[in-house]
């Protein structure tokens, strides 16, 4: 019975942890893009994003991570044979990468608040996809266990990565074209005003 309690709260923790990580990276993108705003909007937005990032990280994301890890410990305590299986070693390795990502997000919160972050919004969009790839791999390891489809998973990860990169490039192009159109329309409106006066 303890196994099912640990598993239930482990799944709850994973869902909350990933929700926090996904939204946190999105806030980083908005925070960096606030640099393009004029004052006082820039200062207001950056301050608000800093508050949101800190609260999300400390109130939701980190407690969810602690719950996930604690319940995983409980699961391994009730099923110690898992520690002798290769798929579990691989899973723990990917969870280690996820923990690194989590703590790097904490560091990035401080860098953004101090104005020391060197990442641009395009790079942060790539950074935002890291947990997605890790989630796919971890879930597949848990589902398939010893029959992990290495070849199919490799192609799936490559396809996801290519689609993420293509989407980010297309979105960046769309934003650039929208900005150019906006500037051209503003210039045309200004020229028309000059001609009318």
PDB file of C-alpha atoms in Angstrom:
ATOM      1  CA  UNK A   1       0.000   0.000   0.000  1.00  0.00           C
ATOM      2  CA  UNK A   2       2.886   2.409   0.748  1.00  0.00           C
ATOM      3  CA  UNK A   3       4.088   1.986  -2.850  1.00  0.00           C
ATOM      4  CA  UNK A   4       0.807   3.415  -4.201  1.00  0.00           C
ATOM      5  CA  UNK A   5       0.915   6.384  -1.821  1.00  0.00           C
ATOM      6  CA  UNK A   6       4.492   7.154  -2.837  1.00  0.00           C
ATOM      7  CA  UNK A   7       3.642   6.728  -6.515  1.00  0.00           C
ATOM      8  CA  UNK A   8       0.560   8.985  -6.319  1.00  0.00           C
ATOM      9  CA  UNK A   9       2.440  11.832  -4.672  1.00  0.00           C
ATOM     10  CA  UNK A  10       5.447  11.281  -6.922  1.00  0.00           C
ATOM     11  CA  UNK A  11       3.232  11.783  -9.997  1.00  0.00           C
ATOM     12  CA  UNK A  12       1.599  14.846  -8.420  1.00  0.00           C
ATOM     13  CA  UNK A  13       5.057  16.279  -7.681  1.00  0.00           C
ATOM     14  CA  UNK A  14       6.279  15.616 -11.231  1.00  0.00           C
ATOM     15  CA  UNK A  15       3.257  17.365 -12.772  1.00  0.00           C
ATOM     16  CA  UNK A  16       3.648  20.437 -10.527  1.00  0.00           C
ATOM     17  CA  UNK A  17       7.439  20.517 -10.976  1.00  0.00           C
ATOM     18  CA  UNK A  18       7.257  20.456 -14.764  1.00  0.00           C
ATOM     19  CA  UNK A  19       4.441  23.015 -14.824  1.00  0.00           C
ATOM     20  CA  UNK A  20       6.671  25.324 -12.799  1.00  0.00           C
ATOM     21  CA  UNK A  21       9.730  24.734 -14.991  1.00  0.00           C
ATOM     22  CA  UNK A  22       7.780  25.305 -18.202  1.00  0.00           C
ATOM     23  CA  UNK A  23       6.281  28.575 -16.972  1.00  0.00           C
ATOM     24  CA  UNK A  24       9.515  29.775 -15.361  1.00  0.00           C
ATOM     25  CA  UNK A  25      11.431  29.638 -18.637  1.00  0.00           C
ATOM     26  CA  UNK A  26       8.563  31.478 -20.330  1.00  0.00           C
ATOM     27  CA  UNK A  27       8.832  34.240 -17.698  1.00  0.00           C
ATOM     28  CA  UNK A  28      12.566  34.474 -18.448  1.00  0.00           C
ATOM     29  CA  UNK A  29      11.723  35.149 -22.105  1.00  0.00           C
ATOM     30  CA  UNK A  30       9.262  37.901 -21.172  1.00  0.00           C
ATOM     31  CA  UNK A  31      11.769  39.360 -18.705  1.00  0.00           C
ATOM     32  CA  UNK A  32      14.479  39.614 -21.389  1.00  0.00           C
ATOM     33  CA  UNK A  33      12.034  41.012 -23.939  1.00  0.00           C
ATOM     34  CA  UNK A  34      11.025  43.736 -21.454  1.00  0.00           C
ATOM     35  CA  UNK A  35      14.442  45.288 -22.226  1.00  0.00           C
ATOM     36  CA  UNK A  36      12.995  46.428 -25.569  1.00  0.00           C
ATOM     37  CA  UNK A  37      10.249  48.458 -23.897  1.00  0.00           C
ATOM     38  CA  UNK A  38      10.530  52.156 -23.172  1.00  0.00           C
ATOM     39  CA  UNK A  39      10.594  53.472 -19.600  1.00  0.00           C
ATOM     40  CA  UNK A  40       8.609  53.431 -17.363  1.00  0.00           C
ATOM     41  CA  UNK A  41       7.135  50.204 -18.842  1.00  0.00           C
ATOM     42  CA  UNK A  42      10.544  48.498 -18.894  1.00  0.00           C
ATOM     43  CA  UNK A  43      11.195  49.019 -15.190  1.00  0.00           C
ATOM     44  CA  UNK A  44       7.669  48.039 -14.185  1.00  0.00           C
ATOM     45  CA  UNK A  45       7.695  44.858 -16.283  1.00  0.00           C
ATOM     46  CA  UNK A  46      11.159  43.755 -15.149  1.00  0.00           C
ATOM     47  CA  UNK A  47      10.232  44.261 -11.506  1.00  0.00           C
ATOM     48  CA  UNK A  48       6.962  42.335 -11.935  1.00  0.00           C
ATOM     49  CA  UNK A  49       8.676  39.461 -13.755  1.00  0.00           C
ATOM     50  CA  UNK A  50      11.318  39.236 -11.014  1.00  0.00           C
ATOM     51  CA  UNK A  51       8.598  38.936  -8.378  1.00  0.00           C
ATOM     52  CA  UNK A  52       6.721  36.307 -10.403  1.00  0.00           C
ATOM     53  CA  UNK A  53       9.894  34.281 -11.082  1.00  0.00           C
ATOM     54  CA  UNK A  54      10.926  34.234  -7.429  1.00  0.00           C
ATOM     55  CA  UNK A  55       7.478  33.254  -6.197  1.00  0.00           C
ATOM     56  CA  UNK A  56       7.022  30.564  -8.811  1.00  0.00           C
ATOM     57  CA  UNK A  57      10.460  29.120  -8.076  1.00  0.00           C
ATOM     58  CA  UNK A  58      10.221  29.204  -4.282  1.00  0.00           C
ATOM     59  CA  UNK A  59       6.519  28.540  -3.688  1.00  0.00           C
ATOM     60  CA  UNK A  60       5.658  26.027  -6.421  1.00  0.00           C
ATOM     61  CA  UNK A  61       8.604  24.709  -8.442  1.00  0.00           C
ATOM     62  CA  UNK A  62      11.111  23.959  -5.672  1.00  0.00           C
ATOM     63  CA  UNK A  63       8.588  22.378  -3.252  1.00  0.00           C
ATOM     64  CA  UNK A  64       7.294  20.243  -6.157  1.00  0.00           C
ATOM     65  CA  UNK A  65      10.867  19.172  -6.934  1.00  0.00           C
ATOM     66  CA  UNK A  66      11.440  18.245  -3.271  1.00  0.00           C
ATOM     67  CA  UNK A  67       8.173  16.279  -3.203  1.00  0.00           C
ATOM     68  CA  UNK A  68       9.103  14.471  -6.430  1.00  0.00           C
ATOM     69  CA  UNK A  69      12.551  13.487  -5.167  1.00  0.00           C
ATOM     70  CA  UNK A  70      11.282  12.494  -1.696  1.00  0.00           C
ATOM     71  CA  UNK A  71       8.528  10.304  -3.133  1.00  0.00           C
ATOM     72  CA  UNK A  72      11.010   8.764  -5.578  1.00  0.00           C
ATOM     73  CA  UNK A  73      13.126   7.844  -2.561  1.00  0.00           C
ATOM     74  CA  UNK A  74      10.057   6.228  -1.016  1.00  0.00           C
ATOM     75  CA  UNK A  75       9.360   4.294  -4.214  1.00  0.00           C
ATOM     76  CA  UNK A  76      12.928   3.023  -4.357  1.00  0.00           C
ATOM     77  CA  UNK A  77      12.728   2.061  -0.692  1.00  0.00           C
ATOM     78  CA  UNK A  78       9.641  -0.062  -1.365  1.00  0.00           C
ATOM     79  CA  UNK A  79      11.049  -1.466  -4.652  1.00  0.00           C
ATOM     80  CA  UNK A  80      14.840  -1.738  -4.090  1.00  0.00           C
ATOM     81  CA  UNK A  81      15.247  -4.136  -7.037  1.00  0.00           C
ATOM     82  CA  UNK A  82      14.736  -1.162  -9.370  1.00  0.00           C
ATOM     83  CA  UNK A  83      18.158   0.131  -8.328  1.00  0.00           C
ATOM     84  CA  UNK A  84      19.752  -2.882 -10.049  1.00  0.00           C
ATOM     85  CA  UNK A  85      18.097  -2.226 -13.411  1.00  0.00           C
ATOM     86  CA  UNK A  86      19.706  -0.313 -16.250  1.00  0.00           C
ATOM     87  CA  UNK A  87      16.619   1.699 -17.160  1.00  0.00           C
ATOM     88  CA  UNK A  88      16.518   3.097 -13.606  1.00  0.00           C
ATOM     89  CA  UNK A  89      20.184   4.123 -13.823  1.00  0.00           C
ATOM     90  CA  UNK A  90      19.410   5.937 -17.085  1.00  0.00           C
ATOM     91  CA  UNK A  91      16.304   7.547 -15.576  1.00  0.00           C
ATOM     92  CA  UNK A  92      18.252   8.766 -12.547  1.00  0.00           C
ATOM     93  CA  UNK A  93      20.883  10.217 -14.882  1.00  0.00           C
ATOM     94  CA  UNK A  94      18.250  12.220 -16.768  1.00  0.00           C
ATOM     95  CA  UNK A  95      16.647  13.294 -13.490  1.00  0.00           C
ATOM     96  CA  UNK A  96      20.114  14.537 -12.490  1.00  0.00           C
ATOM     97  CA  UNK A  97      20.134  16.707 -15.636  1.00  0.00           C
ATOM     98  CA  UNK A  98      16.681  17.975 -14.711  1.00  0.00           C
ATOM     99  CA  UNK A  99      17.889  18.885 -11.218  1.00  0.00           C
ATOM    100  CA  UNK A 100      20.806  20.779 -12.777  1.00  0.00           C
ATOM    101  CA  UNK A 101      18.317  22.622 -15.015  1.00  0.00           C
ATOM    102  CA  UNK A 102      16.169  23.439 -11.972  1.00  0.00           C
ATOM    103  CA  UNK A 103      19.039  24.940  -9.990  1.00  0.00           C
ATOM    104  CA  UNK A 104      20.350  26.763 -13.054  1.00  0.00           C
ATOM    105  CA  UNK A 105      16.909  28.430 -13.297  1.00  0.00           C
ATOM    106  CA  UNK A 106      17.398  29.657  -9.717  1.00  0.00           C
ATOM    107  CA  UNK A 107      20.730  31.153 -10.740  1.00  0.00           C
ATOM    108  CA  UNK A 108      19.161  32.758 -13.808  1.00  0.00           C
ATOM    109  CA  UNK A 109      16.492  34.434 -11.652  1.00  0.00           C
ATOM    110  CA  UNK A 110      19.270  36.230  -9.771  1.00  0.00           C
ATOM    111  CA  UNK A 111      21.088  37.155 -12.991  1.00  0.00           C
ATOM    112  CA  UNK A 112      17.937  38.610 -14.540  1.00  0.00           C
ATOM    113  CA  UNK A 113      17.153  40.647 -11.449  1.00  0.00           C
ATOM    114  CA  UNK A 114      20.714  42.009 -11.366  1.00  0.00           C
ATOM    115  CA  UNK A 115      20.649  42.759 -15.118  1.00  0.00           C
ATOM    116  CA  UNK A 116      23.524  40.323 -15.723  1.00  0.00           C
ATOM    117  CA  UNK A 117      21.784  37.750 -17.935  1.00  0.00           C
ATOM    118  CA  UNK A 118      23.505  37.473 -21.328  1.00  0.00           C
ATOM    119  CA  UNK A 119      20.860  35.228 -22.915  1.00  0.00           C
ATOM    120  CA  UNK A 120      18.509  36.616 -25.564  1.00  0.00           C
ATOM    121  CA  UNK A 121      14.878  35.585 -26.032  1.00  0.00           C
ATOM    122  CA  UNK A 122      15.722  33.223 -28.913  1.00  0.00           C
ATOM    123  CA  UNK A 123      18.272  31.323 -26.808  1.00  0.00           C
ATOM    124  CA  UNK A 124      15.841  31.218 -23.904  1.00  0.00           C
ATOM    125  CA  UNK A 125      13.210  29.687 -26.174  1.00  0.00           C
ATOM    126  CA  UNK A 126      15.664  26.833 -26.836  1.00  0.00           C
ATOM    127  CA  UNK A 127      16.406  26.619 -23.112  1.00  0.00           C
ATOM    128  CA  UNK A 128      12.650  26.343 -22.515  1.00  0.00           C
ATOM    129  CA  UNK A 129      12.521  23.099 -24.532  1.00  0.00           C
ATOM    130  CA  UNK A 130      15.083  21.282 -22.350  1.00  0.00           C
ATOM    131  CA  UNK A 131      12.551  19.980 -19.811  1.00  0.00           C
ATOM    132  CA  UNK A 132      10.256  18.808 -22.602  1.00  0.00           C
ATOM    133  CA  UNK A 133      12.944  16.558 -24.068  1.00  0.00           C
ATOM    134  CA  UNK A 134      13.890  15.276 -20.617  1.00  0.00           C
ATOM    135  CA  UNK A 135      10.239  14.585 -19.808  1.00  0.00           C
ATOM    136  CA  UNK A 136       9.781  12.529 -22.988  1.00  0.00           C
ATOM    137  CA  UNK A 137      12.877  10.435 -22.261  1.00  0.00           C
ATOM    138  CA  UNK A 138      12.092   9.913 -18.570  1.00  0.00           C
ATOM    139  CA  UNK A 139       8.475   8.906 -19.207  1.00  0.00           C
ATOM    140  CA  UNK A 140       9.516   6.484 -21.948  1.00  0.00           C
ATOM    141  CA  UNK A 141      12.124   4.917 -19.653  1.00  0.00           C
ATOM    142  CA  UNK A 142       9.477   4.395 -16.965  1.00  0.00           C
ATOM    143  CA  UNK A 143       6.915   2.949 -19.390  1.00  0.00           C
ATOM    144  CA  UNK A 144       9.207   0.675 -21.416  1.00  0.00           C
ATOM    145  CA  UNK A 145      11.687  -0.189 -18.629  1.00  0.00           C
ATOM    146  CA  UNK A 146      13.934  -3.000 -19.930  1.00  0.00           C
ATOM    147  CA  UNK A 147      12.429  -2.916 -23.440  1.00  0.00           C
ATOM    148  CA  UNK A 148      13.362   0.709 -24.075  1.00  0.00           C
ATOM    149  CA  UNK A 149      13.157   1.390 -27.857  1.00  0.00           C
ATOM    150  CA  UNK A 150      16.521   3.102 -28.249  1.00  0.00           C
ATOM    151  CA  UNK A 151      16.344   3.587 -32.028  1.00  0.00           C
ATOM    152  CA  UNK A 152      12.773   4.894 -32.083  1.00  0.00           C
ATOM    153  CA  UNK A 153      13.427   7.178 -29.115  1.00  0.00           C
ATOM    154  CA  UNK A 154      16.542   8.612 -30.732  1.00  0.00           C
ATOM    155  CA  UNK A 155      14.558   9.490 -33.857  1.00  0.00           C
ATOM    156  CA  UNK A 156      11.734  10.910 -31.744  1.00  0.00           C
ATOM    157  CA  UNK A 157      14.146  13.171 -29.846  1.00  0.00           C
ATOM    158  CA  UNK A 158      15.808  14.269 -33.101  1.00  0.00           C
ATOM    159  CA  UNK A 159      12.374  15.018 -34.627  1.00  0.00           C
ATOM    160  CA  UNK A 160      11.275  16.974 -31.548  1.00  0.00           C
ATOM    161  CA  UNK A 161      14.529  18.948 -31.502  1.00  0.00           C
ATOM    162  CA  UNK A 162      14.267  19.804 -35.206  1.00  0.00           C
ATOM    163  CA  UNK A 163      10.620  20.834 -34.806  1.00  0.00           C
ATOM    164  CA  UNK A 164      11.496  23.016 -31.797  1.00  0.00           C
ATOM    165  CA  UNK A 165      14.330  24.683 -33.730  1.00  0.00           C
ATOM    166  CA  UNK A 166      12.156  25.219 -36.818  1.00  0.00           C
ATOM    167  CA  UNK A 167       9.299  26.646 -34.752  1.00  0.00           C
ATOM    168  CA  UNK A 168      11.629  29.028 -32.928  1.00  0.00           C
ATOM    169  CA  UNK A 169      13.150  30.186 -36.242  1.00  0.00           C
ATOM    170  CA  UNK A 170       9.726  30.695 -37.846  1.00  0.00           C
ATOM    171  CA  UNK A 171       8.463  32.587 -34.811  1.00  0.00           C
ATOM    172  CA  UNK A 172      11.562  34.832 -34.806  1.00  0.00           C
ATOM    173  CA  UNK A 173      11.061  35.530 -38.525  1.00  0.00           C
ATOM    174  CA  UNK A 174       7.371  36.332 -38.004  1.00  0.00           C
ATOM    175  CA  UNK A 175       8.184  38.754 -35.182  1.00  0.00           C
ATOM    176  CA  UNK A 176      10.862  40.459 -37.287  1.00  0.00           C
ATOM    177  CA  UNK A 177       8.482  40.851 -40.250  1.00  0.00           C
ATOM    178  CA  UNK A 178       5.705  42.152 -37.983  1.00  0.00           C
ATOM    179  CA  UNK A 179       8.121  44.705 -36.510  1.00  0.00           C
ATOM    180  CA  UNK A 180       9.278  45.809 -39.973  1.00  0.00           C
ATOM    181  CA  UNK A 181       5.650  46.176 -41.068  1.00  0.00           C
ATOM    182  CA  UNK A 182       4.849  48.201 -37.957  1.00  0.00           C
ATOM    183  CA  UNK A 183       7.824  50.515 -38.567  1.00  0.00           C
ATOM    184  CA  UNK A 184       6.885  50.925 -42.242  1.00  0.00           C
ATOM    185  CA  UNK A 185       3.275  51.755 -41.341  1.00  0.00           C
ATOM    186  CA  UNK A 186       4.419  54.286 -38.730  1.00  0.00           C
ATOM    187  CA  UNK A 187       6.779  55.883 -41.257  1.00  0.00           C
ATOM    188  CA  UNK A 188       4.016  56.050 -43.880  1.00  0.00           C
ATOM    189  CA  UNK A 189       1.623  57.605 -41.367  1.00  0.00           C
ATOM    190  CA  UNK A 190       4.260  60.187 -40.394  1.00  0.00           C
ATOM    191  CA  UNK A 191       4.973  61.001 -44.037  1.00  0.00           C
ATOM    192  CA  UNK A 192       1.257  61.421 -44.726  1.00  0.00           C
ATOM    193  CA  UNK A 193       0.929  63.830 -41.778  1.00  0.00           C
ATOM    194  CA  UNK A 194       3.827  65.920 -43.090  1.00  0.00           C
ATOM    195  CA  UNK A 195       2.250  66.085 -46.567  1.00  0.00           C
ATOM    196  CA  UNK A 196      -1.107  67.159 -45.138  1.00  0.00           C
ATOM    197  CA  UNK A 197       0.360  69.989 -43.061  1.00  0.00           C
TER     198      UNK A 197
END
